[in-house]
PDB file of C-alpha atoms in Angstrom:
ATOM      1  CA  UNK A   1     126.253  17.381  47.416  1.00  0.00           C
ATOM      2  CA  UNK A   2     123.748  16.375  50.133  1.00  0.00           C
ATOM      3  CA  UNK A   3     123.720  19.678  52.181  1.00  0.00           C
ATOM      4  CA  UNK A   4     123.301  21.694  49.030  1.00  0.00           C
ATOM      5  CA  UNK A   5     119.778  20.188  48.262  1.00  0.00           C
ATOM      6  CA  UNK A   6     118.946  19.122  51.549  1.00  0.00           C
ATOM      7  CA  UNK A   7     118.371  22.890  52.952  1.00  0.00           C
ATOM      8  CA  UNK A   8     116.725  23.916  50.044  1.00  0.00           C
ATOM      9  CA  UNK A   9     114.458  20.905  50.048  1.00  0.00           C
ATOM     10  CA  UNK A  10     113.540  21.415  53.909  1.00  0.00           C
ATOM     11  CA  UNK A  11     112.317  24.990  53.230  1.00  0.00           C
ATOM     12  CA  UNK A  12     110.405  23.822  50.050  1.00  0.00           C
ATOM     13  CA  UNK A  13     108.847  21.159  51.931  1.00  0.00           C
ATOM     14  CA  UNK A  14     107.621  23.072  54.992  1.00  0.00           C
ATOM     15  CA  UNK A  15     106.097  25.705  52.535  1.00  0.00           C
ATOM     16  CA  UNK A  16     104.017  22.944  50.945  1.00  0.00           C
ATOM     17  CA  UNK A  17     103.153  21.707  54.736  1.00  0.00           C
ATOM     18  CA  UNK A  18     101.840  24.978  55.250  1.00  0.00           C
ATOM     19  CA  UNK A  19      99.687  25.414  52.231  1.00  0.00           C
ATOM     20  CA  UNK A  20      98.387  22.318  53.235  1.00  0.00           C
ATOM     21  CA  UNK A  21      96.954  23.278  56.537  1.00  0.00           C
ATOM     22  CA  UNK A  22      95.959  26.327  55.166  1.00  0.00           C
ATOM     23  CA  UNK A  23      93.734  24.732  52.616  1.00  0.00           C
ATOM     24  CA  UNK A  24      92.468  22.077  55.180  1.00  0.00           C
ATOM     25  CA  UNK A  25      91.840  24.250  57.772  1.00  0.00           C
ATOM     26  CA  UNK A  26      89.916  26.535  54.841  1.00  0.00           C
ATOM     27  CA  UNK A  27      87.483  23.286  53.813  1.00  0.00           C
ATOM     28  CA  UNK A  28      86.902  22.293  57.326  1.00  0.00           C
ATOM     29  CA  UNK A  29      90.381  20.133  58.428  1.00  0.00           C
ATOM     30  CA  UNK A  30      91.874  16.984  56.708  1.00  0.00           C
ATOM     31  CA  UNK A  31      88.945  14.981  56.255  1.00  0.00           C
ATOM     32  CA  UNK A  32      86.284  17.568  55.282  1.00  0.00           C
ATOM     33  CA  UNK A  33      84.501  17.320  58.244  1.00  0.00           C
ATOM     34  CA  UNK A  34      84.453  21.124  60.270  1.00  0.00           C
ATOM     35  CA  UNK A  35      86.692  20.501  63.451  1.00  0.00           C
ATOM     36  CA  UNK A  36      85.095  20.493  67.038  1.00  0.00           C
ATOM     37  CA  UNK A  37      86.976  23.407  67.893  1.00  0.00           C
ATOM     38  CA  UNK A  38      89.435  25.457  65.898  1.00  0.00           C
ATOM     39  CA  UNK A  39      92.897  24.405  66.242  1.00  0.00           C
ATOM     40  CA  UNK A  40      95.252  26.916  68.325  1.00  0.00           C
ATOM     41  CA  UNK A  41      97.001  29.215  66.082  1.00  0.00           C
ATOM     42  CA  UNK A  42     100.996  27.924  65.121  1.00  0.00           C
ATOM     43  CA  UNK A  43     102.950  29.672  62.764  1.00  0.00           C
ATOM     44  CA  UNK A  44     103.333  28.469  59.541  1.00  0.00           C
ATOM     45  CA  UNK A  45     106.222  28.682  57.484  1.00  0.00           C
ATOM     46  CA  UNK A  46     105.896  30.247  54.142  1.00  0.00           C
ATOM     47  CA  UNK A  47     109.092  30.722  51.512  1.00  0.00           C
ATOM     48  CA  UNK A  48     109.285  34.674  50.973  1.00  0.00           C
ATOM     49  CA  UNK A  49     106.884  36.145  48.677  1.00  0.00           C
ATOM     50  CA  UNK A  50     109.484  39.650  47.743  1.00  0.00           C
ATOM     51  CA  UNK A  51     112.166  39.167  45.654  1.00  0.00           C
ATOM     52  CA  UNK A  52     114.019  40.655  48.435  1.00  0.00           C
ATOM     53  CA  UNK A  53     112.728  38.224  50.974  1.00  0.00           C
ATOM     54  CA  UNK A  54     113.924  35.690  48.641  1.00  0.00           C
ATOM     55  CA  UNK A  55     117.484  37.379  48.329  1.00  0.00           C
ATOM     56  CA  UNK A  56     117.443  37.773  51.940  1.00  0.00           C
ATOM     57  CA  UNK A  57     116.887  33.734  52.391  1.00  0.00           C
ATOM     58  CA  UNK A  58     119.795  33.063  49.480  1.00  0.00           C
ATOM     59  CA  UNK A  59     122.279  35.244  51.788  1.00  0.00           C
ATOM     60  CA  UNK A  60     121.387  33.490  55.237  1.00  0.00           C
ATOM     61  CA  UNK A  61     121.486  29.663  53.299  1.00  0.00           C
ATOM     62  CA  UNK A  62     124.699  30.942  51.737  1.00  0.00           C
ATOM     63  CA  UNK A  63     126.116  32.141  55.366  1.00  0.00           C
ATOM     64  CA  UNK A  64     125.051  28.746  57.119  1.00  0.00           C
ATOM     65  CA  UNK A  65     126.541  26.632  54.962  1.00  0.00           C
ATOM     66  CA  UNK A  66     130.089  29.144  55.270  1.00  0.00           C
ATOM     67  CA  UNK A  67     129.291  28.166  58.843  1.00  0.00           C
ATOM     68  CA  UNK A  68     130.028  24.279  58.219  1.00  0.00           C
ATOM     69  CA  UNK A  69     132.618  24.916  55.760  1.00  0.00           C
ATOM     70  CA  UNK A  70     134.583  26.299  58.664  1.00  0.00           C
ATOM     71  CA  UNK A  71     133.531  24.161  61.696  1.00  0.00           C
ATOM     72  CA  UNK A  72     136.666  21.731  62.604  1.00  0.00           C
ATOM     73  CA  UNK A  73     136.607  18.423  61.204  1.00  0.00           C
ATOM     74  CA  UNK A  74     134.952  19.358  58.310  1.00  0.00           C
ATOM     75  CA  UNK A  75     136.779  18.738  54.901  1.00  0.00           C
ATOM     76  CA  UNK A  76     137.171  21.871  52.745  1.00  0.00           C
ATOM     77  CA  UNK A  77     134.207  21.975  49.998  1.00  0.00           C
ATOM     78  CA  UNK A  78     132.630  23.918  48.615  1.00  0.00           C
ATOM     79  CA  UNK A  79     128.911  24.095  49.419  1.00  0.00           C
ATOM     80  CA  UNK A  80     126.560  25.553  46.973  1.00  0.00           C
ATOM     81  CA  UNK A  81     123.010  25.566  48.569  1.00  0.00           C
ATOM     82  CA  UNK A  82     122.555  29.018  48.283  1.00  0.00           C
ATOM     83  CA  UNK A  83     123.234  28.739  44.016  1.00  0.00           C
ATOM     84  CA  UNK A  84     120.024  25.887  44.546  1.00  0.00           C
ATOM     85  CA  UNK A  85     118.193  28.092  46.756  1.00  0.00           C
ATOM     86  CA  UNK A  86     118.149  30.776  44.579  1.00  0.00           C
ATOM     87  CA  UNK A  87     117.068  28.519  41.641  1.00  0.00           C
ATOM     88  CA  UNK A  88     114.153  26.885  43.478  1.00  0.00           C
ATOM     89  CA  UNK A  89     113.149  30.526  44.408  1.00  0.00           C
ATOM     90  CA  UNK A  90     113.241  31.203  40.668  1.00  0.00           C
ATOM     91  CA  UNK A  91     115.727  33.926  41.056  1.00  0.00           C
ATOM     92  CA  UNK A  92     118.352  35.134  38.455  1.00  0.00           C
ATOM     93  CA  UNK A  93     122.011  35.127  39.684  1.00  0.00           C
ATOM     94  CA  UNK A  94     123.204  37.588  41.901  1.00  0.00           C
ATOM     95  CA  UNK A  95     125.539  39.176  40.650  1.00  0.00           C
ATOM     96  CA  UNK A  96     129.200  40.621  42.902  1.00  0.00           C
ATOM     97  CA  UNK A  97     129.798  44.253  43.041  1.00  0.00           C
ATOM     98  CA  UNK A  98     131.705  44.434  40.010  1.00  0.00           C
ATOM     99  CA  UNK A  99     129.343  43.017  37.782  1.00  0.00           C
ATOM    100  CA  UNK A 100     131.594  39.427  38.275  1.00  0.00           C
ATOM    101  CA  UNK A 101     130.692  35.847  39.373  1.00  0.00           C
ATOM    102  CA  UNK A 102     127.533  35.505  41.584  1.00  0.00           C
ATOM    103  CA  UNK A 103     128.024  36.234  44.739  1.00  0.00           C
ATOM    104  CA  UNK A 104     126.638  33.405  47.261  1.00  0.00           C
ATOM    105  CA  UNK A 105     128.352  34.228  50.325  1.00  0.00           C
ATOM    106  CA  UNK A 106     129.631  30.840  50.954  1.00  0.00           C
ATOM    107  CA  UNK A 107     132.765  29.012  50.599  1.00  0.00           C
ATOM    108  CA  UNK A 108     134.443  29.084  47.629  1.00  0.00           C
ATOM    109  CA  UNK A 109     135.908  26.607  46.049  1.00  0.00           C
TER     110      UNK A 109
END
């Protein structure tokens, strides 16, 4: 559905927002012309580089989206953003304790 693309999708495009600015900021801003005066420093998001960063990332997209499976009003689905995540972060599936299904931490369904 919409939510499981749509988180994945926000992370992937603030990581590409970042390398952006990094590279401007590298050939002298957006328009290749050196800035009058350096910008002041803002953090810059940047998708994990550690396979366990990236596992860590899967977990907390799996655990927000059992969040909304279980605020009121919601309708019972089954959201499977972290599944995407861990695609787009070109990870294998997780696998449960017992060697079973992956394990996304969200709602099942």
């Amino acid at each position: 559905g919409y939510v499981d693309h749509k988180i994945p999708n926000l992370f992937l495009a603030h990581d590409e927002q970042s390398a952006k600015k990094v590279a401007d900021a590298a050939s002298g801003g957006a328009n290749g012309r050196p800035a009058a005066a350096p910008p002041p420093p803002r953090a810059l998001f940047r998708l994990p580089a550690t396979e366990a960063g990236r596992r860590c990332m899967v977990r907390e997209v799996a655990a927000v989206c059992a969040s909304l499976a279980e605020l009121p009003g919601v309708p019972y689905q089954h959201f499977g953003a972290g599944a995407v995540t861990e695609r787009m972060l070109g990870l294998a599936p997780a696998r449960d304790a017992a060697g079973g299904a992956p394990d996304h931490g969200g709602a099942e369904g």
